[in-house]
Short mmCIF file of N, CA, C and O in Angstrom, two decimals:
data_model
loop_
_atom_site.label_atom_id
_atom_site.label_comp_id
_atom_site.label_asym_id
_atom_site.label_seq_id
_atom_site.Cartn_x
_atom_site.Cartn_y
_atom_site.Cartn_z
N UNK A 1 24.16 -17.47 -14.96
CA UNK A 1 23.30 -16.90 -13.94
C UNK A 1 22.29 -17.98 -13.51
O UNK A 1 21.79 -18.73 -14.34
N UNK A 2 22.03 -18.04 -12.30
CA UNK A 2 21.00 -18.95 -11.53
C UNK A 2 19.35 -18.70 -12.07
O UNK A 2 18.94 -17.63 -12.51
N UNK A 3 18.59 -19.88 -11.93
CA UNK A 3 17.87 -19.57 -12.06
C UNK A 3 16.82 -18.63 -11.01
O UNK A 3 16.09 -17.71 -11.40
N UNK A 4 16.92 -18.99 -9.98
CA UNK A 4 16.51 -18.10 -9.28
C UNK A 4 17.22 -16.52 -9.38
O UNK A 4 16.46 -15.62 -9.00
N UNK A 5 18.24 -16.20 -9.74
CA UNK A 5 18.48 -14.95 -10.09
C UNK A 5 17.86 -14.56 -11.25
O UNK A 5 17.36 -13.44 -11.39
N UNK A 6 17.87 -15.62 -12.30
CA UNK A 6 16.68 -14.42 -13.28
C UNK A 6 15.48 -14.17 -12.99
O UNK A 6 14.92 -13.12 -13.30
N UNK A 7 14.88 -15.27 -12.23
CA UNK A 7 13.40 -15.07 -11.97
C UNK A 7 13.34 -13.44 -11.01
O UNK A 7 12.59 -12.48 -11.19
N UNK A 8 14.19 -13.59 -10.25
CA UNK A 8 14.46 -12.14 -9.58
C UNK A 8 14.23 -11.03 -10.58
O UNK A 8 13.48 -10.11 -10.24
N UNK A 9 14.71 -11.00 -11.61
CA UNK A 9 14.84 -10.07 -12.18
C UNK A 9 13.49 -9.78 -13.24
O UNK A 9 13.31 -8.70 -13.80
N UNK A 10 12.75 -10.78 -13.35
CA UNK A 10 11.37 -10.09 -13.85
C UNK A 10 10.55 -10.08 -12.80
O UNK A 10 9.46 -9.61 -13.11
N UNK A 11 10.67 -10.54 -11.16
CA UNK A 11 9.65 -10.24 -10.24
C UNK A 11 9.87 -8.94 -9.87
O UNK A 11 8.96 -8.18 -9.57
N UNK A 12 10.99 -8.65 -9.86
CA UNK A 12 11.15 -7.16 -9.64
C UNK A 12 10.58 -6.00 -9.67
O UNK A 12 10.15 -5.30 -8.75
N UNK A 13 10.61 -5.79 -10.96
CA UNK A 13 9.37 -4.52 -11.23
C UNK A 13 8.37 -4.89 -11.26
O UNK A 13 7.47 -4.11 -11.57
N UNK A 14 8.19 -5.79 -11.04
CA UNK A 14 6.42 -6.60 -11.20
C UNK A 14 6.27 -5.55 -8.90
O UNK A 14 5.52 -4.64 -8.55
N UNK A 15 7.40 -6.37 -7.99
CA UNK A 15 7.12 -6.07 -6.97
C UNK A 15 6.90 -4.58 -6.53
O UNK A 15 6.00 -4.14 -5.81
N UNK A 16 8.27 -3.68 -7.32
CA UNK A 16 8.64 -2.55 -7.36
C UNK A 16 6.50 -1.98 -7.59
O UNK A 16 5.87 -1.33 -6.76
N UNK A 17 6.07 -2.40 -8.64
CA UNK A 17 5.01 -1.86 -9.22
C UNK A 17 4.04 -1.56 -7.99
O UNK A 17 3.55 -0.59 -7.43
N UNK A 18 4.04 -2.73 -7.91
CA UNK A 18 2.58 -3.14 -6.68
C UNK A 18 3.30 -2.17 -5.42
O UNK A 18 2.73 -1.19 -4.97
N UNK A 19 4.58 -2.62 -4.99
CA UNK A 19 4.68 -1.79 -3.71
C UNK A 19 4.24 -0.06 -4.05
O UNK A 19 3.92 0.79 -3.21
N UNK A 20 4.32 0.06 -5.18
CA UNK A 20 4.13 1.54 -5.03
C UNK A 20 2.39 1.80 -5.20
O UNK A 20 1.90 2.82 -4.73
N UNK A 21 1.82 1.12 -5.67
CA UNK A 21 0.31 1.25 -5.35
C UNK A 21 0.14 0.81 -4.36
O UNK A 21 -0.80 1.41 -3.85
N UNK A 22 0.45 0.18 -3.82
CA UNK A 22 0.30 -0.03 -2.03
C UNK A 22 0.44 1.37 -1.36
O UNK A 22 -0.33 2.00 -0.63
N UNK A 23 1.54 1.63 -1.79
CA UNK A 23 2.35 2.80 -1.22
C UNK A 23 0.57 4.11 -1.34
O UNK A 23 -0.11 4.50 -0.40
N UNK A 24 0.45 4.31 -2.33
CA UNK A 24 -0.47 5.17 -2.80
C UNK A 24 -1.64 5.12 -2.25
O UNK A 24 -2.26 6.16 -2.00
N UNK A 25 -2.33 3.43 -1.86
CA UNK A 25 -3.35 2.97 -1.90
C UNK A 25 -3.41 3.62 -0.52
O UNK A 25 -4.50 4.07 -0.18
N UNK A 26 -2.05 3.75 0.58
CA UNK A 26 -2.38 4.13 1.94
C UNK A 26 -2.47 5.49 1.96
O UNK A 26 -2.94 5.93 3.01
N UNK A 27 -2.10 6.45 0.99
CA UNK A 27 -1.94 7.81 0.77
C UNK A 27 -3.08 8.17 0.60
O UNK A 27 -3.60 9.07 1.26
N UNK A 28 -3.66 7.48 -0.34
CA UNK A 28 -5.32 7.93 -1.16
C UNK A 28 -5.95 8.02 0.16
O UNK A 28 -6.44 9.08 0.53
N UNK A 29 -5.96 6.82 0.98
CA UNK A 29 -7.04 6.89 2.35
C UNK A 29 -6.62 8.14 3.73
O UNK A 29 -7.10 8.27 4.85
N UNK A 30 -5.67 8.81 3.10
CA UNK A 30 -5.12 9.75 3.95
C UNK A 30 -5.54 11.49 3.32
O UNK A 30 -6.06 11.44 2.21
N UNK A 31 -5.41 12.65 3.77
CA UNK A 31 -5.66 13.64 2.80
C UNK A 31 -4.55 14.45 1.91
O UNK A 31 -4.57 15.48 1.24
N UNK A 32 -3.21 13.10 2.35
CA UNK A 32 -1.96 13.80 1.30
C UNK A 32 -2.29 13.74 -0.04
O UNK A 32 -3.21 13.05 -0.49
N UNK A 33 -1.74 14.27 -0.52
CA UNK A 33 -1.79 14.90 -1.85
C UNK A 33 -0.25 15.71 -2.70
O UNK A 33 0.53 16.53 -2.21
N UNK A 34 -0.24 15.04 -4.24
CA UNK A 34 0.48 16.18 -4.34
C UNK A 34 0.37 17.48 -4.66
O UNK A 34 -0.80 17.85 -4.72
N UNK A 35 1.34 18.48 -4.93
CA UNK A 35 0.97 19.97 -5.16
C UNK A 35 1.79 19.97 -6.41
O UNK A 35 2.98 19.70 -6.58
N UNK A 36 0.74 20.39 -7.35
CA UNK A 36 1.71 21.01 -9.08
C UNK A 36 0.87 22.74 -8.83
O UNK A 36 -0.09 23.17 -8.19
N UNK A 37 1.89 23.28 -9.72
CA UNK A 37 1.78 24.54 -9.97
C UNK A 37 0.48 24.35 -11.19
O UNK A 37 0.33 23.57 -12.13
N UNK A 38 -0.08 25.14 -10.79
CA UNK A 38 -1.57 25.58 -11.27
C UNK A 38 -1.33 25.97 -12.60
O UNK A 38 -0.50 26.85 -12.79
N UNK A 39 -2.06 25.34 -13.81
CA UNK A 39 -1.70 25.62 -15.17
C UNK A 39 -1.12 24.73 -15.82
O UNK A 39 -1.44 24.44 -16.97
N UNK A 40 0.00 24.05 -15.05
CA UNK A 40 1.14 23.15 -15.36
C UNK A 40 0.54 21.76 -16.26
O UNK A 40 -0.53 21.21 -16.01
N UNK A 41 1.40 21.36 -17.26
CA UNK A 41 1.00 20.04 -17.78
C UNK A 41 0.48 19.13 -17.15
O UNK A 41 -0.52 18.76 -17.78
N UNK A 42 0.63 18.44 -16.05
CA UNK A 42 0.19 17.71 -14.91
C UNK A 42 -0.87 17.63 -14.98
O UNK A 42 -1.48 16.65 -15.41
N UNK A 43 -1.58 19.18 -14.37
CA UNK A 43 -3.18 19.75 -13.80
C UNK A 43 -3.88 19.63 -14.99
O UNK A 43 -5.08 19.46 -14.75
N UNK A 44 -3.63 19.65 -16.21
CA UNK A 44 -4.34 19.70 -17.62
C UNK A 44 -4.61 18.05 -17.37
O UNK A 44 -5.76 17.61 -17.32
N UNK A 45 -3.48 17.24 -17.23
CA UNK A 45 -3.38 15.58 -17.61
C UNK A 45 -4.54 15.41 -16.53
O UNK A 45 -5.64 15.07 -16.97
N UNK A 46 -4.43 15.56 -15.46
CA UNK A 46 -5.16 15.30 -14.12
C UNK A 46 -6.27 15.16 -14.36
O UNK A 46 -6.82 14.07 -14.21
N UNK A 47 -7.24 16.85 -15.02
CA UNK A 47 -8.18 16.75 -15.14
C UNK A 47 -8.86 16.60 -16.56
O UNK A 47 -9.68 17.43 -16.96
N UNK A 48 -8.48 15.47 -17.32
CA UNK A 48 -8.48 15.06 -18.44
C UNK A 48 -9.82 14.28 -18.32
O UNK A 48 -10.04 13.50 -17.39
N UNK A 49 -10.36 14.43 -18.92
CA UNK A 49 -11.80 12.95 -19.30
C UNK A 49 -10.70 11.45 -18.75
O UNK A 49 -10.60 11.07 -17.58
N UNK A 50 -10.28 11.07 -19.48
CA UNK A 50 -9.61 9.86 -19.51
C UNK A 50 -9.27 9.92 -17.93
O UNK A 50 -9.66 8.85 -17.46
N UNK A 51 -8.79 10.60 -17.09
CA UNK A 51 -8.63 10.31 -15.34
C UNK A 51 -9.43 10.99 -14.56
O UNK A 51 -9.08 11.12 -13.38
N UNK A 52 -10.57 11.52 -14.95
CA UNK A 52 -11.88 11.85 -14.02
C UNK A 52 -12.99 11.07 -14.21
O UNK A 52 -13.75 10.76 -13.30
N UNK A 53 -13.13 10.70 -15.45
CA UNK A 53 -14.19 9.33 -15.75
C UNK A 53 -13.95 8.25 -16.02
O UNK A 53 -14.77 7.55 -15.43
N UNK A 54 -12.74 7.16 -17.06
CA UNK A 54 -12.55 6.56 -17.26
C UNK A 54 -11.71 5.90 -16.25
O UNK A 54 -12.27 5.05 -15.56
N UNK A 55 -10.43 6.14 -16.05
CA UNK A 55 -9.53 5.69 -14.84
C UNK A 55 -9.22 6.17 -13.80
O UNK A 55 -8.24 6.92 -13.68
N UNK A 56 -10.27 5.72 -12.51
CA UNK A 56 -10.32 5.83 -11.62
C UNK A 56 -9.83 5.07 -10.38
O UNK A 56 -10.56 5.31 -9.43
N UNK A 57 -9.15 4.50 -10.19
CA UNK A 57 -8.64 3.33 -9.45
C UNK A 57 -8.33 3.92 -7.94
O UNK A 57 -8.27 3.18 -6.95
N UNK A 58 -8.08 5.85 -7.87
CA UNK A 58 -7.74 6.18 -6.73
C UNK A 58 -8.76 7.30 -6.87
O UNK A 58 -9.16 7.50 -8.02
N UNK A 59 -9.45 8.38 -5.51
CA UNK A 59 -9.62 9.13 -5.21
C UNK A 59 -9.23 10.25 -5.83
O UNK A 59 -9.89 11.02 -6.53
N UNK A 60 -7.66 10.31 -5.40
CA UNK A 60 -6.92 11.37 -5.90
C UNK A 60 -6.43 11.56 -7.42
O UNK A 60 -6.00 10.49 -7.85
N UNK A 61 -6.37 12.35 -8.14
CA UNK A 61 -6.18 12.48 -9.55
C UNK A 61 -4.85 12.22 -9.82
O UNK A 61 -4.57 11.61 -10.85
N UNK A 62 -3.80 12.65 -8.92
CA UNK A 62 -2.47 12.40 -9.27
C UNK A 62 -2.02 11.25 -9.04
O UNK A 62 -0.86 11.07 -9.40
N UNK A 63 -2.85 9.94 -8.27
CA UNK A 63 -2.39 9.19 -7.78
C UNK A 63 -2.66 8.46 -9.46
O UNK A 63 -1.84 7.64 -9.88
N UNK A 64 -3.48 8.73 -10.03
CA UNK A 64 -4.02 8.39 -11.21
C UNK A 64 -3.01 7.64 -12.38
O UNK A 64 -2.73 6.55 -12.89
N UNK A 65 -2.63 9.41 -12.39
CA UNK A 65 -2.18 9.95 -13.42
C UNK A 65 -0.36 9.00 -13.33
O UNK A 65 0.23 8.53 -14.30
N UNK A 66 0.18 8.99 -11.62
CA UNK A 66 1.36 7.80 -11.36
C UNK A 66 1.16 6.72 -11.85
O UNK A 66 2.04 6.20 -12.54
N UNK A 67 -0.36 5.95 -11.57
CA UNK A 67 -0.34 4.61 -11.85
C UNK A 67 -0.55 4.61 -13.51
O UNK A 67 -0.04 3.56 -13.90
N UNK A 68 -0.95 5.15 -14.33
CA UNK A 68 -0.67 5.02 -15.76
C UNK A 68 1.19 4.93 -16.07
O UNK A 68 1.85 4.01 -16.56
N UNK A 69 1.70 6.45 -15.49
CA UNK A 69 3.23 6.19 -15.53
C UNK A 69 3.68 5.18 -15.35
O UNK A 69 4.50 4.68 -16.12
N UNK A 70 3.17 4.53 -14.09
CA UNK A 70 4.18 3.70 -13.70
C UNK A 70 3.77 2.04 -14.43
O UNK A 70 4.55 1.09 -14.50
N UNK A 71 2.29 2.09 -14.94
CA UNK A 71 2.61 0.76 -15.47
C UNK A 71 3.14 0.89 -16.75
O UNK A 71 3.60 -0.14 -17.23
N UNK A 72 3.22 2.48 -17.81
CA UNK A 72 4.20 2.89 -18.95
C UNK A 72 5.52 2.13 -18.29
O UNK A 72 6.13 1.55 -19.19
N UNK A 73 5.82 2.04 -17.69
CA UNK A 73 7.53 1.91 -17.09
C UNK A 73 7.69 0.85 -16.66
O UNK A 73 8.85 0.44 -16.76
N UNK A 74 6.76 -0.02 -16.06
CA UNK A 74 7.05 -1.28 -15.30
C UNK A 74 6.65 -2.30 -15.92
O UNK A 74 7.25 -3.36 -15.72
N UNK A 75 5.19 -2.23 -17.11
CA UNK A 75 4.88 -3.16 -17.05
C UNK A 75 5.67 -3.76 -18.52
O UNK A 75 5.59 -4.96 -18.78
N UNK A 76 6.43 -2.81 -19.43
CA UNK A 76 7.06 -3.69 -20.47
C UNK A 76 8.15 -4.15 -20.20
O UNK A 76 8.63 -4.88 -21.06
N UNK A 77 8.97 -3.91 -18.92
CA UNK A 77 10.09 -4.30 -18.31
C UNK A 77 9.95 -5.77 -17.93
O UNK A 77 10.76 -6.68 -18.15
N UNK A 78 8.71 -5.83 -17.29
CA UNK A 78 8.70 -6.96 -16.71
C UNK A 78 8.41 -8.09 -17.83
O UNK A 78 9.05 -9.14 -17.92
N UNK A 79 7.55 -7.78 -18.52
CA UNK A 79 6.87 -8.70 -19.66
C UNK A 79 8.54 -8.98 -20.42
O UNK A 79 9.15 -9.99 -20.05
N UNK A 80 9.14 -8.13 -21.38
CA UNK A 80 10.30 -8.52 -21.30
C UNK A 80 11.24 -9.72 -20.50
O UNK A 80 11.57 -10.87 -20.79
N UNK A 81 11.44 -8.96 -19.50
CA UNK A 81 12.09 -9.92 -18.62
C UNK A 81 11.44 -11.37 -18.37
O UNK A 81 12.09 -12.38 -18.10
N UNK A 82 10.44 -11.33 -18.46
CA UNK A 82 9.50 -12.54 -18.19
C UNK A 82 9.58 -13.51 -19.25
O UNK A 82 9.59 -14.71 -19.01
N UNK A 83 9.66 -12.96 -20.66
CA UNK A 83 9.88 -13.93 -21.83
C UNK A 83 11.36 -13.95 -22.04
O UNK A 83 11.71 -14.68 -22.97
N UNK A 84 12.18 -13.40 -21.47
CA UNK A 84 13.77 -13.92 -21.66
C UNK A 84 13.55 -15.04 -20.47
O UNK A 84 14.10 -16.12 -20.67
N UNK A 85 13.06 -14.94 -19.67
CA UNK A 85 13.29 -15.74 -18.58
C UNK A 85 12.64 -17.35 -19.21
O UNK A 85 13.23 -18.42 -19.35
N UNK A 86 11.42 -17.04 -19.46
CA UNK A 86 11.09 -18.55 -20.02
C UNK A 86 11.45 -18.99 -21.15
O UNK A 86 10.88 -20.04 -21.43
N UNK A 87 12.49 -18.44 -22.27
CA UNK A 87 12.86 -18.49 -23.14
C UNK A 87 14.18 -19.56 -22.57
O UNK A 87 14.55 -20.69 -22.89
N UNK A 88 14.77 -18.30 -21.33
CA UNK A 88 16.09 -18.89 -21.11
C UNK A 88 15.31 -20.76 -20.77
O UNK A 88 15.26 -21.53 -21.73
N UNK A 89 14.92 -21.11 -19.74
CA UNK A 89 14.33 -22.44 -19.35
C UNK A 89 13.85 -23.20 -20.14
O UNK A 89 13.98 -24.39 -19.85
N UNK A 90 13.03 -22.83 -21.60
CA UNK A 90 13.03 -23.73 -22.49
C UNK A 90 14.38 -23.82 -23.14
O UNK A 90 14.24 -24.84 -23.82
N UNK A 91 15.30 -23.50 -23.29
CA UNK A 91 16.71 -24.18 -23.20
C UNK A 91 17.47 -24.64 -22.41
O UNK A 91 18.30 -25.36 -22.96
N UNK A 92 17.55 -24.59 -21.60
CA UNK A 92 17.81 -25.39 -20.76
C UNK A 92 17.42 -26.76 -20.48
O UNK A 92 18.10 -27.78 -20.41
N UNK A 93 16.19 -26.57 -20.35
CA UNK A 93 15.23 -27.68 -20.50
C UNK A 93 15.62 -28.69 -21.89
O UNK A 93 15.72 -29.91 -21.78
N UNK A 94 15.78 -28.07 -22.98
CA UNK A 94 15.78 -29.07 -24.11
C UNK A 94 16.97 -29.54 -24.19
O UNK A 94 17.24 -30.39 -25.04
#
């Protein structure tokens, strides 16, 4: 595999990540929102200490509560991918 094809493959979710807080960042400045059923695990997480005082990065609570998910999901993918990648190049290299 090329090197530019692996590098692809840990910028990826690194890009995937950011486009979707982009994505959000234009939502937050808008009055969309999502809708959970009232009661639901979600609405408990939502209005948790930890995403009404501590992590705040958006307006909206759910937008919150995504960006924790999504760096659960993206950001050990990438870190991964990122040390196979420079792993692979220090062999190469030597």
């Amino acid at each position: 595999m090329s090197d530019k094809r692996k590098a692809i493959r840990w910028i990826a979710p690194l890009g995937i990540f950011l486009g979707l807080n982009l994505i959000m960042l234009l939502f937050d400045s808008t009055s969309w929102t999502l809708n959970f059923r009232e009661g639901a695990f979600i609405e408990r997480l939502m209005n948790s200490k930890f995403f009404s005082e501590w992590f705040t990065p958006y307006s909206t609570p759910e937008f919150n509560v995504l960006t924790v998910l999504f760096v659960i999901i993206f950001l050990p993918e990438t870190l991964i991918k990122l040390i196979e990648f420079i792993k692979a190049r220090r062999q190469i290299s030597n």
